[in-house]
Short mmCIF file of C-alpha atoms in Angstrom, two decimals:
data_model
loop_
_atom_site.label_atom_id
_atom_site.label_comp_id
_atom_site.label_asym_id
_atom_site.label_seq_id
_atom_site.Cartn_x
_atom_site.Cartn_y
_atom_site.Cartn_z
CA MET K 1 0.00 0.00 0.00
CA PRO K 2 1.43 3.43 -0.90
CA ASP K 3 2.55 5.63 2.01
CA LEU K 4 -0.12 8.32 1.59
CA ILE K 5 -0.69 11.19 4.04
CA PRO K 6 -3.50 11.94 4.80
CA GLU K 7 -4.70 8.35 4.73
CA PRO K 8 -7.38 7.89 2.03
CA ARG K 9 -10.85 6.58 2.73
CA TYR K 10 -10.45 3.65 0.31
CA ALA K 11 -7.41 2.35 -1.54
CA SER K 12 -6.86 -0.94 -3.36
CA PHE K 13 -3.54 -1.81 -5.02
CA PRO K 14 -3.87 -5.59 -5.15
CA THR K 15 -0.96 -6.51 -7.44
CA ASP K 16 2.60 -5.52 -8.16
CA ASP K 17 1.61 -4.13 -11.56
CA VAL K 18 2.86 -0.64 -12.36
CA CYS K 19 2.09 2.10 -14.81
CA GLU K 20 5.27 3.44 -16.39
CA LEU K 21 5.41 7.10 -17.42
CA THR K 22 8.12 8.86 -19.42
CA ASP K 23 6.31 11.71 -21.20
CA PRO K 24 2.57 11.19 -20.77
CA VAL K 25 -0.20 12.81 -22.76
CA LEU K 26 -2.54 15.01 -20.71
CA VAL K 27 -6.26 14.92 -21.54
CA ALA K 28 -8.20 17.62 -19.69
CA ASP K 29 -11.97 17.25 -19.91
CA PRO K 30 -14.25 20.33 -19.81
CA GLY K 31 -14.10 22.24 -16.53
CA THR K 32 -10.67 20.89 -15.52
CA ARG K 33 -8.44 23.68 -16.82
CA GLY K 34 -7.39 24.83 -13.34
CA ALA K 35 -6.36 21.35 -12.22
CA ALA K 36 -4.53 20.80 -15.52
CA ARG K 37 -2.60 24.03 -15.05
CA ARG K 38 -1.52 23.01 -11.54
CA LEU K 39 -0.60 19.50 -12.67
CA ARG K 40 1.58 20.84 -15.49
CA ALA K 41 3.28 23.33 -13.17
CA GLU K 42 3.84 21.03 -10.18
CA LEU K 43 4.64 17.74 -11.90
CA GLY K 44 6.23 19.26 -14.98
CA ALA K 45 8.89 21.00 -12.89
CA ALA K 46 9.88 17.79 -11.09
CA THR K 47 9.65 15.36 -14.00
CA GLY K 48 10.51 17.43 -17.07
CA TRP K 49 7.33 16.23 -18.75
CA GLU K 50 5.91 18.56 -21.39
CA PHE K 51 2.37 17.13 -21.22
CA PRO K 52 1.48 17.47 -24.88
CA ALA K 53 -2.22 17.67 -25.63
CA PRO K 54 -3.65 14.83 -27.70
CA VAL K 55 -4.04 15.34 -31.43
CA ALA K 56 -7.59 14.69 -32.62
CA GLY K 57 -7.87 11.35 -34.38
CA ALA K 58 -4.26 10.38 -33.70
CA ALA K 59 -3.08 7.44 -31.67
CA HIS K 60 -0.95 8.12 -28.63
CA ALA K 61 1.84 5.88 -29.95
CA GLY K 62 1.98 3.82 -26.79
CA ARG K 63 2.28 6.80 -24.48
CA THR K 64 0.49 6.76 -21.16
CA VAL K 65 -2.50 9.06 -20.82
CA ILE K 66 -3.26 11.15 -17.73
CA ARG K 67 -6.90 12.19 -17.89
CA LEU K 68 -8.62 14.78 -15.70
CA ALA K 69 -12.39 14.72 -15.40
CA LEU K 70 -15.21 16.11 -13.29
CA ARG K 71 -17.79 13.50 -12.26
CA PRO K 72 -20.57 15.12 -10.26
CA ASP K 73 -21.84 11.85 -8.78
CA ILE K 74 -18.61 11.59 -6.77
CA ALA K 75 -19.79 14.65 -4.82
CA ARG K 76 -22.45 12.46 -3.22
CA ALA K 77 -19.66 11.32 -0.92
CA GLY K 78 -19.17 14.95 0.13
CA ALA K 79 -17.58 18.15 -1.10
CA GLU K 80 -13.94 17.90 -2.23
CA SER K 81 -14.20 14.15 -2.92
CA TYR K 82 -12.24 12.48 -5.70
CA GLU K 83 -11.17 9.17 -7.21
CA VAL K 84 -7.91 7.95 -8.75
CA HIS K 85 -7.79 4.95 -11.10
CA VAL K 86 -4.47 3.67 -12.46
CA THR K 87 -4.06 1.00 -15.13
CA ARG K 88 -0.95 0.12 -17.07
CA ASP K 89 -1.63 2.79 -19.71
CA LEU K 90 -4.11 5.23 -18.12
CA VAL K 91 -4.11 7.47 -15.06
CA LEU K 92 -7.64 8.75 -14.46
CA LEU K 93 -8.17 11.53 -11.93
CA GLU K 94 -11.83 12.36 -11.24
CA GLY K 95 -13.25 14.97 -8.90
CA GLY K 96 -16.75 15.55 -7.68
CA ASP K 97 -15.89 19.26 -7.87
CA PRO K 98 -12.81 21.30 -8.88
CA ALA K 99 -11.37 21.17 -5.35
CA GLY K 100 -11.69 17.39 -5.26
CA LEU K 101 -9.94 17.11 -8.60
CA TYR K 102 -7.09 19.26 -7.32
CA TRP K 103 -6.70 16.98 -4.29
CA ALA K 104 -6.52 14.07 -6.73
CA VAL K 105 -3.54 15.83 -8.35
CA GLN K 106 -1.90 16.06 -4.92
CA THR K 107 -2.44 12.34 -4.40
CA LEU K 108 -0.84 11.66 -7.78
CA ARG K 109 2.25 13.57 -6.64
CA GLN K 110 2.48 11.39 -3.56
CA LEU K 111 2.04 8.19 -5.58
CA LEU K 112 4.92 9.21 -7.86
CA GLY K 113 7.32 9.41 -4.92
CA PRO K 114 9.25 12.12 -3.06
CA ASP K 115 11.17 13.28 -6.15
CA ALA K 116 7.86 14.52 -7.58
CA TYR K 117 8.14 17.44 -5.13
CA ARG K 118 11.39 18.79 -6.56
CA ARG K 119 11.57 22.02 -8.55
CA ALA K 120 13.68 20.52 -11.32
CA PRO K 121 14.28 16.91 -12.42
CA ALA K 122 16.81 15.18 -10.21
CA ALA K 123 17.28 12.48 -12.87
CA PRO K 124 16.25 13.78 -16.32
CA GLY K 125 14.73 11.14 -18.57
CA ARG K 126 13.91 8.71 -15.77
CA VAL K 127 10.97 6.35 -15.97
CA TRP K 128 8.39 7.15 -13.29
CA ARG K 129 6.22 4.36 -11.92
CA LEU K 130 2.78 4.34 -10.37
CA PRO K 131 1.16 1.38 -8.63
CA VAL K 132 -1.86 0.01 -10.50
CA GLY K 133 -5.03 0.28 -8.45
CA ASP K 134 -7.94 2.42 -7.31
CA LEU K 135 -8.50 5.04 -4.67
CA ALA K 136 -11.56 6.98 -3.43
CA ASP K 137 -11.23 9.77 -0.94
CA GLY K 138 -12.73 12.90 0.58
CA PRO K 139 -12.33 14.99 3.73
CA ARG K 140 -13.97 14.60 7.11
CA PHE K 141 -14.12 18.37 7.70
CA GLY K 142 -14.60 21.38 5.45
CA TRP K 143 -12.31 23.62 7.57
CA ARG K 144 -8.77 22.25 7.67
CA GLY K 145 -6.56 25.15 8.59
CA LEU K 146 -3.34 26.69 9.79
CA MET K 147 -3.18 30.03 11.59
CA LEU K 148 0.06 31.84 10.77
CA ASP K 149 1.00 34.79 12.99
CA VAL K 150 2.78 37.27 10.73
CA ALA K 151 2.33 40.15 13.19
CA ARG K 152 4.87 39.21 15.89
CA HIS K 153 7.49 38.27 13.32
CA PHE K 154 6.80 39.28 9.75
CA MET K 155 6.94 36.60 7.06
CA PRO K 156 7.69 38.08 3.62
CA LYS K 157 5.24 37.43 0.82
CA ASP K 158 7.26 34.62 -0.76
CA GLY K 159 7.19 32.77 2.56
CA VAL K 160 3.39 33.03 2.71
CA LEU K 161 3.08 31.73 -0.86
CA ARG K 162 5.37 28.85 0.08
CA TYR K 163 3.15 28.01 3.05
CA ILE K 164 0.10 27.97 0.80
CA ASP K 165 1.89 25.35 -1.32
CA LEU K 166 2.71 23.35 1.82
CA LEU K 167 -0.91 23.49 2.97
CA ALA K 168 -2.13 22.34 -0.42
CA ALA K 169 0.37 19.47 -0.48
CA HIS K 170 -1.26 18.23 2.75
CA LYS K 171 -4.85 18.81 1.52
CA LEU K 172 -5.35 21.65 4.01
CA ASN K 173 -7.65 24.36 2.74
CA VAL K 174 -7.63 27.36 5.14
CA LEU K 175 -4.85 29.86 5.83
CA HIS K 176 -5.72 32.17 8.72
CA LEU K 177 -3.42 35.20 8.60
CA HIS K 178 -3.00 37.03 11.92
CA LEU K 179 -2.25 40.42 10.36
CA THR K 180 -2.27 42.85 13.29
CA ASP K 181 -1.15 42.91 16.90
CA ASP K 182 0.62 45.10 19.45
CA GLN K 183 3.96 44.29 17.81
CA GLY K 184 3.09 45.12 14.22
CA TRP K 185 0.49 45.99 11.57
CA ARG K 186 1.08 43.98 8.39
CA VAL K 187 -1.45 45.05 5.73
CA GLU K 188 -1.48 48.29 3.73
CA ILE K 189 -4.62 50.39 4.21
CA GLU K 190 -4.61 53.28 1.73
CA ARG K 191 -6.76 55.68 3.71
CA TYR K 192 -4.65 55.20 6.85
CA PRO K 193 -1.03 55.15 5.61
CA ARG K 194 0.51 55.52 9.09
CA LEU K 195 -0.71 52.02 9.98
CA THR K 196 2.20 50.70 7.94
CA GLU K 197 4.49 53.74 7.90
CA VAL K 198 4.60 53.64 11.73
CA GLY K 199 2.71 50.56 12.87
CA ALA K 200 4.63 48.02 10.79
CA TRP K 201 7.99 48.66 12.49
CA ARG K 202 9.37 48.21 15.99
CA PRO K 203 12.83 49.25 17.21
CA ARG K 204 13.80 45.89 18.74
CA SER K 205 12.42 42.54 19.89
CA ARG K 206 12.77 40.51 23.02
CA TRP K 207 14.87 37.41 22.33
CA GLY K 208 12.97 34.50 23.83
CA HIS K 209 9.98 34.43 26.15
CA ARG K 210 9.02 37.65 27.93
CA ALA K 211 10.94 36.45 31.02
CA SER K 212 14.16 36.40 28.99
CA PRO K 213 16.67 39.18 29.77
CA LEU K 214 17.95 39.10 26.17
CA TRP K 215 17.08 41.50 23.35
CA ASN K 216 17.55 41.52 19.61
CA GLU K 217 18.40 45.16 18.94
CA THR K 218 17.79 44.90 15.16
CA PRO K 219 14.65 46.85 14.16
CA HIS K 220 11.97 44.51 12.85
CA GLY K 221 9.03 44.96 10.54
CA GLY K 222 7.41 44.73 7.15
CA PHE K 223 3.97 44.62 5.60
CA TYR K 224 2.05 43.38 2.60
CA THR K 225 1.07 45.92 -0.02
CA ARG K 226 -2.41 45.77 -1.48
CA ASP K 227 -1.00 44.05 -4.56
CA ASP K 228 0.84 41.57 -2.34
CA ILE K 229 -2.45 40.65 -0.69
CA ARG K 230 -4.19 40.31 -4.06
CA GLU K 231 -1.41 37.97 -5.19
CA ILE K 232 -1.59 35.90 -2.00
CA VAL K 233 -5.37 35.57 -2.29
CA ALA K 234 -5.24 34.64 -5.99
CA TYR K 235 -2.42 32.18 -5.40
CA ALA K 236 -4.40 30.52 -2.62
CA ALA K 237 -7.63 30.42 -4.63
CA GLU K 238 -5.92 28.57 -7.49
CA ARG K 239 -4.93 25.91 -4.94
CA HIS K 240 -8.40 25.80 -3.33
CA VAL K 241 -7.14 27.38 -0.13
CA ARG K 242 -9.30 30.01 1.57
CA VAL K 243 -7.61 32.92 3.31
CA VAL K 244 -9.08 34.25 6.57
CA PRO K 245 -7.72 37.73 7.42
CA GLU K 246 -7.58 38.77 11.06
CA ILE K 247 -7.69 42.36 12.29
CA ASP K 248 -7.61 42.32 16.10
CA VAL K 249 -10.08 44.48 18.08
CA PRO K 250 -10.38 45.90 20.71
CA GLY K 251 -7.25 44.48 22.35
CA HIS K 252 -3.86 43.62 20.81
CA SER K 253 -3.95 47.05 19.17
CA GLN K 254 -0.90 49.02 20.31
CA ALA K 255 0.64 49.10 16.82
CA ALA K 256 -2.49 50.84 15.52
CA ILE K 257 -2.54 53.24 18.49
CA ALA K 258 1.13 54.07 17.93
CA ALA K 259 0.23 55.05 14.37
CA TYR K 260 -2.98 56.94 15.28
CA PRO K 261 -2.89 57.92 18.99
CA GLU K 262 -6.52 59.07 18.95
CA LEU K 263 -7.56 55.40 18.76
CA GLY K 264 -6.43 54.84 22.36
CA ASN K 265 -7.79 55.92 25.72
CA THR K 266 -6.29 59.39 25.65
CA ASP K 267 -7.83 60.48 28.97
CA VAL K 268 -5.89 57.75 30.77
CA VAL K 269 -2.66 57.30 28.79
CA ASP K 270 -0.39 59.62 26.83
CA THR K 271 -1.01 57.63 23.66
CA ALA K 272 1.11 60.03 21.61
CA ALA K 273 4.13 58.70 23.48
CA LEU K 274 3.42 55.06 22.61
CA GLY K 275 5.44 53.17 20.02
CA VAL K 276 4.95 49.76 18.48
CA TRP K 277 5.38 47.31 21.35
CA ASP K 278 8.72 45.49 21.49
CA ASP K 279 7.75 42.91 24.12
CA TRP K 280 5.52 39.83 24.29
CA GLY K 281 2.47 39.15 26.41
CA ILE K 282 -0.85 40.91 26.96
CA CYS K 283 -0.65 44.66 26.45
CA GLU K 284 -2.74 47.09 28.51
CA ASN K 285 -3.18 49.58 25.66
CA VAL K 286 -6.53 48.88 24.03
CA LEU K 287 -8.86 50.76 21.70
CA ALA K 288 -11.15 53.46 23.06
CA PRO K 289 -14.87 52.58 22.86
CA THR K 290 -15.85 55.57 20.72
CA GLU K 291 -17.85 56.08 17.55
CA ALA K 292 -14.74 57.58 15.95
CA VAL K 293 -12.83 54.33 16.56
CA LEU K 294 -15.70 52.31 15.05
CA ARG K 295 -15.65 54.52 11.95
CA PHE K 296 -11.87 54.14 11.68
CA TYR K 297 -12.06 50.35 11.74
CA GLU K 298 -15.01 50.30 9.38
CA GLY K 299 -12.67 52.03 6.95
CA VAL K 300 -10.05 49.35 7.58
CA PHE K 301 -12.55 46.55 7.01
CA GLU K 302 -13.94 48.20 3.85
CA GLU K 303 -10.51 47.97 2.24
CA LEU K 304 -9.97 44.51 3.66
CA LEU K 305 -13.17 43.19 2.07
CA GLU K 306 -12.01 44.57 -1.27
CA LEU K 307 -8.67 42.76 -0.95
CA PHE K 308 -10.17 39.49 0.32
CA PRO K 309 -13.19 38.77 -1.91
CA ALA K 310 -16.06 36.75 -0.48
CA GLU K 311 -15.54 33.71 -2.71
CA VAL K 312 -12.08 33.17 -1.17
CA SER K 313 -12.64 34.75 2.24
CA PRO K 314 -16.25 34.36 3.42
CA PHE K 315 -15.04 34.70 7.03
CA VAL K 316 -13.31 37.72 8.58
CA HIS K 317 -11.60 37.25 11.93
CA VAL K 318 -11.79 40.10 14.44
CA GLY K 319 -9.71 38.62 17.26
CA GLY K 320 -11.60 39.72 20.37
CA ASP K 321 -9.30 37.96 22.82
CA GLU K 322 -7.16 39.07 25.75
CA CYS K 323 -8.54 42.59 26.13
CA PRO K 324 -7.49 44.06 29.52
CA LYS K 325 -10.11 46.36 31.03
CA ALA K 326 -7.97 48.52 33.35
CA GLN K 327 -7.89 51.54 31.03
CA TRP K 328 -11.65 51.40 30.48
CA ARG K 329 -12.22 51.23 34.24
CA ALA K 330 -10.01 54.32 34.70
CA SER K 331 -11.42 56.24 31.72
CA ARG K 332 -14.23 58.72 32.33
CA ALA K 333 -15.08 58.57 28.64
CA ALA K 334 -15.33 54.78 28.70
CA GLN K 335 -17.46 54.81 31.85
CA ALA K 336 -19.76 57.39 30.28
CA ARG K 337 -20.01 55.13 27.22
CA ILE K 338 -21.03 52.19 29.42
CA ARG K 339 -23.85 54.25 30.93
CA GLU K 340 -24.90 55.59 27.52
CA LEU K 341 -25.07 52.11 25.96
CA GLY K 342 -26.60 50.48 29.03
CA VAL K 343 -24.19 47.55 28.83
CA ASP K 344 -22.96 45.37 31.67
CA GLY K 345 -19.71 47.07 32.64
CA GLU K 346 -16.42 46.71 30.81
CA ASP K 347 -17.18 43.17 29.64
CA GLY K 348 -20.37 44.46 28.07
CA LEU K 349 -18.35 47.17 26.36
CA GLN K 350 -16.15 44.56 24.71
CA ALA K 351 -19.23 42.60 23.62
CA TRP K 352 -20.68 45.81 22.15
CA PHE K 353 -17.48 46.24 20.11
CA ILE K 354 -17.73 42.73 18.67
CA ARG K 355 -21.49 42.84 18.04
CA HIS K 356 -21.06 46.06 16.08
CA PHE K 357 -18.68 44.46 13.61
CA ASP K 358 -20.72 41.28 13.58
CA GLY K 359 -23.66 43.23 12.19
CA TRP K 360 -21.47 45.39 9.96
CA LEU K 361 -19.86 42.37 8.30
CA ALA K 362 -23.16 40.49 7.99
CA GLU K 363 -24.68 43.43 6.10
CA ARG K 364 -21.87 43.00 3.57
CA GLY K 365 -22.29 39.28 3.11
CA ARG K 366 -19.45 38.15 5.35
CA ARG K 367 -19.33 36.12 8.51
CA LEU K 368 -17.53 37.23 11.63
CA ILE K 369 -15.31 34.76 13.43
CA GLY K 370 -13.36 35.47 16.60
CA TRP K 371 -11.55 33.84 19.49
CA ASP K 372 -13.81 32.25 22.08
CA GLU K 373 -13.89 35.35 24.34
CA ILE K 374 -16.41 36.81 21.87
CA LEU K 375 -19.03 34.50 23.39
CA GLU K 376 -19.10 36.74 26.46
CA GLY K 377 -21.98 39.11 25.88
CA GLY K 378 -23.78 37.16 23.18
CA LEU K 379 -23.36 36.72 19.43
CA ALA K 380 -25.49 37.11 16.34
CA PRO K 381 -26.64 33.80 14.82
CA GLY K 382 -24.19 33.88 11.90
CA ALA K 383 -21.03 34.48 13.93
CA ALA K 384 -18.52 31.67 14.41
CA VAL K 385 -16.00 30.93 17.16
CA SER K 386 -12.35 29.84 17.16
CA SER K 387 -12.12 27.79 20.35
CA TRP K 388 -8.55 28.37 21.58
CA ARG K 389 -8.61 28.25 25.39
CA GLY K 390 -9.61 24.60 25.27
CA TYR K 391 -12.71 22.78 24.10
CA ALA K 392 -15.12 24.54 26.48
CA GLY K 393 -15.69 27.64 24.38
CA GLY K 394 -16.33 25.53 21.31
CA VAL K 395 -18.72 23.28 23.19
CA ALA K 396 -20.68 26.27 24.53
CA ALA K 397 -20.78 27.90 21.09
CA ALA K 398 -21.87 24.74 19.28
CA GLU K 399 -24.57 23.95 21.83
CA ALA K 400 -25.84 27.53 21.34
CA GLY K 401 -26.05 26.97 17.59
CA HIS K 402 -22.86 28.73 16.48
CA ASP K 403 -20.36 27.24 14.07
CA VAL K 404 -17.01 26.39 15.63
CA VAL K 405 -13.41 25.86 14.57
CA MET K 406 -11.58 23.79 17.17
CA CYS K 407 -8.02 24.99 17.89
CA PRO K 408 -7.40 24.30 21.61
CA GLU K 409 -4.02 25.61 22.69
CA GLN K 410 -3.35 22.55 24.84
CA GLN K 411 -3.55 20.30 21.78
CA VAL K 412 -2.74 22.09 18.52
CA TYR K 413 -0.70 25.22 19.24
CA LEU K 414 2.35 24.33 17.20
CA ASP K 415 4.54 26.96 18.87
CA HIS K 416 4.39 24.65 21.89
CA ARG K 417 7.41 22.40 22.33
CA GLN K 418 7.65 19.00 20.66
CA ALA K 419 9.66 17.16 23.32
CA PRO K 420 11.02 17.62 26.85
CA GLY K 421 14.66 18.40 27.46
CA GLU K 422 17.00 21.33 27.05
CA ASP K 423 17.64 20.86 23.33
CA GLU K 424 14.23 22.17 22.28
CA PRO K 425 14.67 25.78 21.11
CA MET K 426 12.92 28.37 23.32
CA PRO K 427 10.48 25.78 24.75
CA ILE K 428 6.92 27.04 25.10
CA GLY K 429 3.95 25.32 26.74
CA TYR K 430 3.15 21.65 27.08
CA VAL K 431 4.94 18.92 25.19
CA ARG K 432 2.93 18.15 22.08
CA SER K 433 4.73 15.44 20.15
CA LEU K 434 3.93 14.17 16.68
CA ALA K 435 2.05 11.29 18.33
CA ASP K 436 0.08 13.70 20.54
CA VAL K 437 -1.09 15.73 17.55
CA TYR K 438 -2.00 12.51 15.73
CA ARG K 439 -4.33 11.67 18.62
CA PHE K 440 -6.04 15.08 18.65
CA GLU K 441 -9.81 14.79 18.23
CA PRO K 442 -11.65 17.93 17.03
CA VAL K 443 -15.12 16.82 18.19
CA PRO K 444 -15.30 16.26 21.95
CA PRO K 445 -17.52 13.31 22.93
CA LYS K 446 -19.68 15.46 25.22
CA LEU K 447 -21.20 17.27 22.23
CA SER K 448 -24.71 16.31 21.21
CA PRO K 449 -25.09 15.18 17.57
CA GLU K 450 -26.87 18.45 16.73
CA ALA K 451 -24.05 20.50 18.25
CA ALA K 452 -21.34 18.34 16.66
CA ALA K 453 -22.73 19.32 13.25
CA HIS K 454 -21.62 22.89 14.05
CA VAL K 455 -17.95 21.90 14.22
CA LEU K 456 -16.71 23.19 10.88
CA GLY K 457 -13.34 21.57 11.46
CA ALA K 458 -10.10 22.41 13.17
CA GLN K 459 -7.05 24.57 12.87
CA ALA K 460 -3.46 24.34 14.08
CA ASN K 461 -2.08 27.68 15.27
CA VAL K 462 1.52 28.87 15.20
CA TRP K 463 2.35 32.06 17.11
CA THR K 464 5.66 33.66 16.27
CA GLU K 465 6.95 35.48 19.34
CA VAL K 466 9.87 33.04 19.51
CA THR K 467 9.82 31.83 15.90
CA GLU K 468 11.72 34.64 14.28
CA ASN K 469 12.21 33.35 10.72
CA GLN K 470 11.05 30.79 8.18
CA SER K 471 13.32 28.03 9.43
CA ARG K 472 12.01 28.40 12.98
CA VAL K 473 8.42 28.35 11.75
CA ASP K 474 9.19 25.22 9.71
CA TYR K 475 10.73 23.57 12.77
CA GLN K 476 7.65 24.21 14.92
CA VAL K 477 5.08 23.36 12.25
CA PHE K 478 6.61 20.24 10.73
CA PRO K 479 6.29 17.31 10.92
CA ARG K 480 3.32 17.88 13.24
CA LEU K 481 1.25 19.53 10.52
CA ALA K 482 1.28 16.21 8.63
CA ALA K 483 -0.34 14.50 11.63
CA PHE K 484 -2.84 17.32 11.97
CA ALA K 485 -3.68 17.08 8.26
CA GLU K 486 -4.58 13.41 8.66
CA VAL K 487 -6.71 14.15 11.72
CA VAL K 488 -8.86 16.71 9.91
CA TRP K 489 -9.01 14.88 6.57
CA SER K 490 -9.28 11.18 7.36
CA ARG K 491 -12.05 9.36 9.19
CA LEU K 492 -9.90 7.97 11.96
CA PRO K 493 -10.89 5.77 14.92
CA GLU K 494 -11.08 7.18 18.41
CA PRO K 495 -7.73 8.60 19.57
CA ALA K 496 -6.69 5.61 21.68
CA GLU K 497 -7.42 3.24 18.79
CA ARG K 498 -5.52 5.08 16.06
CA ASP K 499 -2.76 3.25 14.23
CA TRP K 500 0.17 5.34 15.41
CA ALA K 501 2.69 2.70 14.31
CA GLY K 502 1.24 2.69 10.81
CA PHE K 503 1.27 6.47 10.61
CA GLU K 504 4.87 6.59 11.84
CA GLU K 505 5.82 4.08 9.15
CA ARG K 506 4.18 6.20 6.45
CA MET K 507 6.00 9.24 7.82
CA ALA K 508 9.32 7.66 6.82
CA THR K 509 8.37 8.35 3.20
CA HIS K 510 6.82 11.69 4.06
CA TYR K 511 10.07 12.99 5.55
CA ALA K 512 11.62 12.46 2.12
CA ARG K 513 8.83 14.56 0.60
CA LEU K 514 9.50 17.33 3.12
CA ASP K 515 13.21 17.12 2.25
CA ALA K 516 12.40 17.55 -1.44
CA LEU K 517 10.20 20.54 -0.56
CA GLY K 518 13.03 22.13 1.44
CA VAL K 519 11.15 22.11 4.75
CA ASP K 520 13.39 22.64 7.78
CA TYR K 521 11.39 20.24 9.98
CA ARG K 522 12.29 18.82 13.38
CA PRO K 523 14.02 15.47 12.77
CA PRO K 524 12.54 12.45 14.58
CA GLY K 525 15.70 12.15 16.68
CA GLY K 526 15.59 15.74 17.89
CA PRO K 527 16.83 19.13 16.72
CA LEU K 528 19.99 19.52 14.70
CA PRO K 529 22.67 21.63 16.39
CA ARG K 530 21.81 24.66 14.23
CA GLN K 531 18.14 24.36 15.21
CA ARG K 532 18.80 24.80 18.93
CA ARG K 533 18.74 28.08 20.87
CA PRO K 534 20.90 27.37 23.93
CA GLY K 535 20.47 29.75 26.85
CA VAL K 536 17.37 31.52 25.49
CA LEU K 537 14.48 31.29 27.91
CA GLY K 538 11.14 29.83 26.96
CA ARG K 539 8.07 29.04 29.07
CA PRO K 540 7.78 25.25 29.36
CA ILE K 541 4.83 23.77 31.26
CA ASP K 542 5.26 20.33 32.80
CA GLY K 543 2.76 17.50 32.84
CA GLU K 544 -0.07 16.44 30.58
CA PRO K 545 -2.23 19.27 29.22
CA PRO K 546 -5.72 19.36 30.70
CA ILE K 547 -8.78 18.63 28.60
CA VAL K 548 -10.76 21.78 29.32
#
């Protein structure tokens, strides 16, 4: 059986027969142009194949045919479903929809072997072999995502495009971009140029966890231009990956306040003296609860909706987490606002903030999603919740009829350390090994069947306070993202019954794929010397993470 990740729903390769390919003919049926373009680009680079189109009425002179087709009846098994059929002279890829057909192309890459992931032929003219057999597959969940924090440490555009390719190679279909925080604003907004002129740059960064006494004195920053965002969104759409932009309100906003001091609580803090924050943790400087601030962020979201069209980005994330209330308690203006609105204190003020943008986005055909704190104060029916503090927020949201994306920090925060011991670089949080992630279950058993239907899927999150560049992100994300991809795609048994030994065996081949892709993953035996960060403090937590 081929070493496929994620594991397919059905696969039968009963003999040792193979299909040999040297320069196959590509037949693309109507409606398959996008998949054909990706197949030519991805496989053509690695194999050197030119994929000539068939000539009408001419024989193929013994050449193998790769045929792409849409077969709507396959969609009865669910959205994004597909089939692969391989004989000695035909490779048939069929999708129930365009996304399913594209995932069939990704399966074909895996069947061809790790060298199919290279950017140029490693052995020009080689004969490629596929096992003869049949495969039928489709995902368990419609939301299979990765949250990438580009605010704490900026990832240049090429790195984001590369991560879209890596998601697609694992049949993941959501990229959640955390675009703003106290430490940086990463998206160009034309009407508010200081958001990137000022807010995208900080003078230095703490080196390690916030308890570390070390500093990196190199200024840090960067942002995506409007054209960069358009390119990212288009690139993702061609690979059937949705992009969820996040603009954090009302907390995690010091970078915006540094750019436009009037956004802060000016009767409590000299906001004109604030800069972009250079430390990690929860910042006390939050947005003022004024109509002027609402209008400002409506302007931000207006441009954001233009850059992230609804067909690629139906959801817009507004953060809503970790909003300290001390400044609102001390602010006469905020207290007057509480009385004017008739809300329940400072918590009600935060709920008012979120409900405003919930309605504003709904009027424009989008759905608000936020971290599970947005449940406090009530939500409109269409709003969705990212359950990060554990399962409890997701359970409460789903039982109340809200859609949920499960991303509990104790289970799938990939910035958390992968093993105990001093070799792990800047160790954060609980130990979450490859095996631990493989046993993650997005739907807690306590959910009723009706509530379980509201679990859209799950998302692995990677925060970048201590992951300062692409290699560090790679190290934290991989190989665990491969285990996560199988969890959200495949219909696996209960966690205790999962075939960890079988998955680990398939990973032996998958490491070779990651090598071909140039991924700087954590080796199974532990970090390489260059991957360590000796003497830089992290925040390890001992013991097993609680199920909360």
